[in-house]
mmCIF file of C-alpha atoms in Angstrom:
data_model
loop_
_atom_site.group_PDB
_atom_site.id
_atom_site.type_symbol
_atom_site.label_atom_id
_atom_site.label_comp_id
_atom_site.label_asym_id
_atom_site.label_seq_id
_atom_site.Cartn_x
_atom_site.Cartn_y
_atom_site.Cartn_z
ATOM 1 C CA MET A 880 -142.962 -95.695 147.469
ATOM 2 C CA MET A 881 -144.784 -95.824 144.137
ATOM 3 C CA TYR A 882 -142.632 -93.095 142.632
ATOM 4 C CA TYR A 883 -139.504 -94.763 144.024
ATOM 5 C CA LEU A 884 -140.435 -97.996 142.229
ATOM 6 C CA MET A 885 -141.215 -96.098 139.025
ATOM 7 C CA GLU A 886 -137.777 -94.466 139.147
ATOM 8 C CA ARG A 887 -136.127 -97.797 139.980
ATOM 9 C CA VAL A 888 -137.785 -99.674 137.103
ATOM 10 C CA ASN A 889 -137.571 -96.925 134.473
ATOM 11 C CA GLY A 890 -134.137 -95.683 135.468
ATOM 12 C CA SER A 891 -135.496 -92.151 135.712
ATOM 13 C CA LEU A 892 -138.466 -90.219 137.024
ATOM 14 C CA GLN A 893 -139.796 -87.586 134.655
ATOM 15 C CA GLU A 894 -143.119 -86.967 136.368
ATOM 16 C CA TRP A 895 -143.979 -86.260 139.956
ATOM 17 C CA GLN A 896 -146.837 -84.571 141.735
ATOM 18 C CA LYS A 897 -148.658 -84.942 145.011
ATOM 19 C CA THR A 898 -151.636 -87.131 144.221
ATOM 20 C CA HIS A 899 -154.736 -87.052 146.403
ATOM 21 C CA ASP A 900 -157.062 -88.754 143.962
ATOM 22 C CA LEU A 901 -157.001 -91.600 141.438
ATOM 23 C CA LYS A 902 -154.150 -91.531 138.930
ATOM 24 C CA LEU A 903 -153.111 -93.890 136.135
ATOM 25 C CA PHE A 904 -149.621 -94.488 134.698
ATOM 26 C CA ASP A 905 -149.019 -96.622 131.612
ATOM 27 C CA ASN A 906 -145.483 -95.638 130.636
ATOM 28 C CA ILE A 907 -143.752 -97.934 133.121
ATOM 29 C CA ASN A 908 -141.227 -100.633 132.243
ATOM 30 C CA GLY A 909 -141.179 -99.747 128.567
ATOM 31 C CA GLY A 910 -144.960 -99.728 128.413
ATOM 32 C CA ARG A 911 -145.198 -103.324 129.659
ATOM 33 C CA THR A 912 -146.475 -102.328 133.093
ATOM 34 C CA SER A 913 -149.339 -100.064 134.125
ATOM 35 C CA ILE A 914 -149.931 -98.589 137.556
ATOM 36 C CA SER A 915 -153.150 -97.289 139.065
ATOM 37 C CA TYR A 916 -153.026 -95.324 142.293
ATOM 38 C CA SER A 917 -155.844 -94.284 144.602
ATOM 39 C CA TYR A 918 -155.431 -91.968 147.578
ATOM 40 C CA TYR A 919 -157.340 -92.942 150.707
ATOM 41 C CA PRO A 920 -158.861 -91.600 152.900
ATOM 42 C CA GLN A 921 -159.895 -88.309 151.333
ATOM 43 C CA PHE A 922 -159.928 -86.639 154.725
ATOM 44 C CA TRP A 923 -160.849 -83.171 153.436
ATOM 45 C CA ILE A 924 -164.311 -84.377 152.294
ATOM 46 C CA ASP A 925 -167.190 -84.297 154.768
ATOM 47 C CA ILE A 926 -167.278 -87.679 156.490
ATOM 48 C CA ARG A 927 -170.894 -88.207 155.411
ATOM 49 C CA LYS A 928 -169.908 -87.836 151.738
ATOM 50 C CA ARG A 929 -166.428 -89.352 151.913
ATOM 51 C CA PRO A 930 -165.947 -92.563 149.845
ATOM 52 C CA THR A 931 -165.560 -95.648 151.992
ATOM 53 C CA PHE A 932 -162.527 -97.886 151.671
ATOM 54 C CA GLU A 933 -164.608 -100.443 149.791
ATOM 55 C CA GLU A 934 -165.853 -97.810 147.349
ATOM 56 C CA ALA A 935 -162.316 -96.535 146.772
ATOM 57 C CA LEU A 936 -161.035 -100.077 146.162
ATOM 58 C CA ILE A 937 -163.825 -100.913 143.711
ATOM 59 C CA ARG A 938 -163.224 -97.681 141.812
ATOM 60 C CA LEU A 939 -159.519 -98.484 141.600
ATOM 61 C CA ILE A 940 -160.241 -101.964 140.230
ATOM 62 C CA GLU A 941 -162.729 -100.677 137.668
ATOM 63 C CA ARG A 942 -160.348 -97.997 136.402
ATOM 64 C CA SER A 943 -157.526 -100.556 136.139
ATOM 65 C CA ARG A 944 -159.327 -103.106 133.974
ATOM 66 C CA PRO A 945 -158.683 -105.345 132.125
ATOM 67 C CA LEU A 946 -157.051 -107.323 134.929
ATOM 68 C CA GLN A 947 -155.744 -110.873 135.025
ATOM 69 C CA ASN A 948 -156.621 -113.083 137.970
ATOM 70 C CA THR A 949 -152.959 -114.081 138.400
ATOM 71 C CA ILE A 950 -149.965 -112.923 140.421
ATOM 72 C CA GLN A 951 -149.062 -110.692 137.471
ATOM 73 C CA THR A 952 -151.713 -108.403 138.929
ATOM 74 C CA ILE A 953 -150.535 -106.846 142.192
ATOM 75 C CA LEU A 954 -152.538 -104.897 144.747
ATOM 76 C CA VAL A 955 -150.550 -102.888 147.287
ATOM 77 C CA VAL A 956 -152.510 -101.438 150.204
ATOM 78 C CA GLY A 957 -151.157 -99.309 152.995
ATOM 79 C CA GLY A 958 -150.826 -95.891 154.506
ATOM 80 C CA VAL A 959 -149.295 -94.254 157.516
ATOM 81 C CA GLN A 960 -151.813 -95.040 160.251
ATOM 82 C CA TRP A 961 -155.349 -95.439 158.867
ATOM 83 C CA LEU A 962 -155.057 -99.158 158.073
ATOM 84 C CA ASN A 963 -156.665 -101.704 160.409
ATOM 85 C CA PRO A 964 -157.577 -105.433 160.207
ATOM 86 C CA ASP A 965 -161.136 -104.625 159.077
ATOM 87 C CA HIS A 966 -159.753 -103.182 155.836
ATOM 88 C CA LEU A 967 -158.123 -106.529 155.046
ATOM 89 C CA GLN A 968 -161.487 -108.237 155.430
ATOM 90 C CA VAL A 969 -162.921 -105.739 152.938
ATOM 91 C CA ILE A 970 -160.095 -106.508 150.493
ATOM 92 C CA GLN A 971 -160.798 -110.231 150.688
ATOM 93 C CA ARG A 972 -164.532 -109.718 150.214
ATOM 94 C CA VAL A 973 -164.096 -107.408 147.204
ATOM 95 C CA LEU A 974 -161.512 -109.617 145.492
ATOM 96 C CA LYS A 975 -163.756 -112.648 145.898
ATOM 97 C CA ARG A 976 -166.688 -110.778 144.404
ATOM 98 C CA GLU A 977 -164.563 -109.486 141.513
ATOM 99 C CA ASN A 978 -163.030 -112.931 140.822
ATOM 100 C CA LEU A 979 -159.524 -111.703 141.682
ATOM 101 C CA LEU A 980 -158.579 -113.981 144.578
ATOM 102 C CA ASP A 981 -155.476 -115.281 142.759
ATOM 103 C CA ILE A 982 -153.768 -111.885 142.417
ATOM 104 C CA LEU A 983 -150.799 -110.935 144.599
ATOM 105 C CA VAL A 984 -151.794 -108.743 147.548
ATOM 106 C CA ILE A 985 -149.098 -106.890 149.467
ATOM 107 C CA ILE A 986 -149.954 -105.103 152.689
ATOM 108 C CA LYS A 987 -147.753 -102.187 153.679
ATOM 109 C CA SER A 988 -148.321 -102.040 157.409
ATOM 110 C CA ILE A 989 -148.585 -98.993 159.636
ATOM 111 C CA GLY A 990 -145.671 -96.559 159.637
ATOM 112 C CA MET A 991 -144.235 -94.285 162.257
ATOM 113 C CA GLY A 992 -145.328 -90.706 161.837
ATOM 114 C CA PHE A 993 -147.029 -87.873 163.677
ATOM 115 C CA HIS A 994 -144.561 -88.618 166.444
ATOM 116 C CA LEU A 995 -142.994 -85.153 166.322
ATOM 117 C CA PRO A 996 -144.854 -82.019 167.435
ATOM 118 C CA VAL A 997 -145.710 -80.041 164.297
ATOM 119 C CA HIS A 998 -147.816 -76.909 164.546
ATOM 120 C CA GLY A 999 -151.338 -77.508 163.312
ATOM 121 C CA ILE A 1000 -150.878 -81.284 162.959
ATOM 122 C CA ARG A 1001 -151.867 -83.945 165.461
ATOM 123 C CA SER A 1002 -149.067 -85.781 167.259
ATOM 124 C CA LEU A 1003 -149.005 -89.072 169.146
ATOM 125 C CA SER A 1004 -148.281 -89.595 172.827
ATOM 126 C CA PRO A 1005 -146.088 -92.539 173.946
ATOM 127 C CA VAL A 1006 -149.256 -94.421 174.975
ATOM 128 C CA GLN A 1007 -150.769 -93.903 171.522
ATOM 129 C CA VAL A 1008 -147.558 -95.155 169.919
ATOM 130 C CA SER A 1009 -147.875 -98.321 172.023
ATOM 131 C CA HIS A 1010 -151.456 -98.809 170.833
ATOM 132 C CA LEU A 1011 -150.211 -98.269 167.280
ATOM 133 C CA SER A 1012 -147.794 -101.164 167.708
ATOM 134 C CA ASP A 1013 -150.581 -103.428 168.986
ATOM 135 C CA GLU A 1014 -152.758 -102.527 165.984
ATOM 136 C CA ASN A 1015 -149.877 -103.267 163.656
ATOM 137 C CA SER A 1016 -149.487 -106.762 165.147
ATOM 138 C CA LEU A 1017 -153.153 -107.480 164.426
ATOM 139 C CA ILE A 1018 -152.705 -106.307 160.832
ATOM 140 C CA LEU A 1019 -149.754 -108.662 160.343
ATOM 141 C CA LYS A 1020 -151.687 -111.630 161.793
ATOM 142 C CA THR A 1021 -154.735 -110.907 159.613
ATOM 143 C CA ALA A 1022 -152.575 -110.573 156.492
ATOM 144 C CA LYS A 1023 -150.984 -113.955 157.224
ATOM 145 C CA LEU A 1024 -154.463 -115.459 157.665
ATOM 146 C CA TYR A 1025 -155.460 -114.359 154.148
ATOM 147 C CA GLY A 1026 -152.126 -115.326 152.588
ATOM 148 C CA TYR A 1027 -151.113 -111.750 151.824
ATOM 149 C CA GLU A 1028 -147.495 -110.626 151.556
ATOM 150 C CA VAL A 1029 -146.431 -107.988 154.069
ATOM 151 C CA VAL A 1030 -143.950 -105.137 154.223
ATOM 152 C CA ASP A 1031 -143.795 -104.277 157.928
ATOM 153 C CA THR A 1032 -142.901 -100.615 157.798
ATOM 154 C CA LEU A 1033 -143.545 -99.983 161.488
ATOM 155 C CA SER A 1034 -140.639 -102.180 162.560
ATOM 156 C CA ILE A 1035 -138.397 -100.248 160.159
ATOM 157 C CA THR A 1036 -139.566 -96.709 160.858
ATOM 158 C CA MET A 1037 -139.907 -97.058 164.636
ATOM 159 C CA GLY A 1038 -136.167 -97.425 165.125
ATOM 160 C CA ARG A 1039 -135.136 -94.876 162.487
ATOM 161 C CA TYR A 1040 -136.945 -91.821 163.792
ATOM 162 C CA LYS A 1041 -133.861 -89.607 163.445
ATOM 163 C CA GLU A 1042 -134.092 -89.957 159.667
ATOM 164 C CA PHE A 1043 -137.691 -88.721 159.620
ATOM 165 C CA LEU A 1044 -138.074 -85.953 157.048
ATOM 166 C CA GLN A 1045 -140.399 -83.473 158.665
ATOM 167 C CA GLY A 1046 -142.993 -82.002 156.337
ATOM 168 C CA LYS A 1047 -146.421 -80.420 156.433
ATOM 169 C CA CYS A 1048 -148.112 -83.777 157.074
ATOM 170 C CA GLY A 1049 -145.625 -84.790 159.772
ATOM 171 C CA CYS A 1050 -145.374 -88.365 158.499
ATOM 172 C CA HIS A 1051 -142.773 -88.607 155.720
ATOM 173 C CA PHE A 1052 -139.520 -90.557 155.479
ATOM 174 C CA HIS A 1053 -138.909 -89.432 151.904
ATOM 175 C CA GLU A 1054 -138.732 -86.338 149.774
ATOM 176 C CA VAL A 1055 -138.808 -85.796 146.026
ATOM 177 C CA VAL A 1056 -136.199 -83.413 144.626
ATOM 178 C CA LYS A 1057 -135.080 -82.302 141.206
ATOM 179 C CA SER A 1058 -132.270 -84.522 140.071
ATOM 180 C CA LYS A 1059 -128.928 -82.731 140.374
ATOM 181 C CA HIS A 1060 -127.248 -84.608 137.561
ATOM 182 C CA VAL A 1061 -129.872 -83.735 134.936
ATOM 183 C CA LYS A 1062 -130.162 -80.186 133.671
ATOM 184 C CA GLU A 1063 -132.757 -78.670 131.414
ATOM 185 C CA LYS A 1064 -131.804 -79.191 127.769
ATOM 186 C CA LYS A 1065 -132.711 -76.876 124.934
ATOM 187 C CA MET A 1066 -134.366 -78.357 121.850
ATOM 188 C CA LYS A 1067 -133.333 -76.973 118.480
ATOM 189 C CA LEU A 1068 -135.950 -76.139 115.897
ATOM 190 C CA LEU A 1069 -136.051 -78.488 112.918
ATOM 191 C CA LYS A 1070 -136.390 -77.301 109.345
ATOM 192 C CA ASN A 1071 -138.853 -78.885 106.944
ATOM 193 C CA TYR A 1072 -137.616 -82.276 105.829
ATOM 194 C CA THR A 1073 -138.805 -85.055 103.537
ATOM 195 C CA PHE A 1074 -139.027 -88.687 104.565
ATOM 196 C CA GLY A 1075 -140.774 -91.484 102.707
ATOM 197 C CA GLY A 1076 -142.141 -89.056 100.160
ATOM 198 C CA LYS A 1077 -143.878 -86.981 102.850
ATOM 199 C CA ILE A 1078 -142.978 -83.464 103.944
ATOM 200 C CA PHE A 1079 -142.724 -82.938 107.687
ATOM 201 C CA PRO A 1080 -142.950 -79.319 108.896
ATOM 202 C CA GLN A 1081 -140.560 -77.626 111.262
ATOM 203 C CA VAL A 1082 -141.223 -77.418 114.985
ATOM 204 C CA TYR A 1083 -142.799 -74.028 115.610
ATOM 205 C CA GLY A 1084 -142.298 -71.725 118.546
ATOM 206 C CA ASN A 1085 -139.366 -70.610 120.641
ATOM 207 C CA LEU A 1086 -136.842 -72.893 122.255
ATOM 208 C CA SER A 1087 -138.649 -75.304 124.549
ATOM 209 C CA TYR A 1088 -137.379 -77.235 127.508
ATOM 210 C CA LEU A 1089 -137.423 -80.863 128.527
ATOM 211 C CA LYS A 1090 -138.879 -81.615 131.922
ATOM 212 C CA SER A 1091 -136.310 -81.837 134.667
ATOM 213 C CA LEU A 1092 -136.026 -85.333 136.094
ATOM 214 C CA TYR A 1093 -136.852 -85.981 139.723
ATOM 215 C CA HIS A 1094 -135.322 -88.209 142.343
ATOM 216 C CA VAL A 1095 -136.935 -89.866 145.372
ATOM 217 C CA GLN A 1096 -134.531 -89.743 148.280
ATOM 218 C CA GLY A 1097 -134.556 -90.880 151.889
ATOM 219 C CA PRO A 1098 -132.718 -93.956 153.236
ATOM 220 C CA VAL A 1099 -135.666 -95.308 155.237
ATOM 221 C CA ASN A 1100 -138.039 -95.040 152.290
ATOM 222 C CA GLN A 1101 -135.412 -96.763 150.150
ATOM 223 C CA VAL A 1102 -135.202 -99.718 152.554
ATOM 224 C CA TYR A 1103 -138.906 -100.567 152.668
ATOM 225 C CA SER A 1104 -139.418 -99.718 148.989
ATOM 226 C CA GLU A 1105 -136.721 -102.235 148.044
ATOM 227 C CA ILE A 1106 -138.426 -104.802 150.281
ATOM 228 C CA LEU A 1107 -141.698 -104.059 148.472
ATOM 229 C CA LEU A 1108 -139.952 -104.537 145.134
ATOM 230 C CA SER A 1109 -138.584 -107.910 146.301
ATOM 231 C CA ARG A 1110 -142.103 -109.038 147.184
ATOM 232 C CA MET A 1111 -143.274 -108.101 143.686
ATOM 233 C CA CYS A 1112 -140.368 -109.530 141.702
ATOM 234 C CA THR A 1113 -139.165 -112.700 143.357
#
């Protein structure tokens, strides 16, 4: 969803990689917007050493400073199925402590996923899917209690299971591909030239290549990403 919004705002997506840590972007919207992203939970770390949600949130805030305590600062929290109402209580507590209660908080609710049998990956039974729906309802009620905006992805993804894009994680409704309409372009070497009384040297080396642009595709991802964008930019 983050990369979809970056492509939507910038008109192109020149960088993409799977991110399982904290990452910062400051080249968004002509440099007027910065994005900080933190992956949670880091499931591959021993549970005794794994950062808690509160620790991950605080780290994200610290790395994103300076921040304004206004709706120009937006916190988006959500995942596939780890989110529960207790996390929203942590958000409220941390924002109060950090004097950020006036920022815009958007909760991306639980999403469908792990509903197809994939070798080596857990999958949900129909009973577990029912429990997932109940948990999602509690998340929505808690978000309303705190005045948070919500993008209810479960209601969207539950009925669109045929457009699920099966991957290694068994939980994706999107995929990132190299853009078909943009091809690698060769850059010509420049000779020495003079400008403003200064001599600028030529570009050394062989012909280099511009990065291929990427495109985030998937109709379901597009739907809830556009809803997220509407919550941000009313």
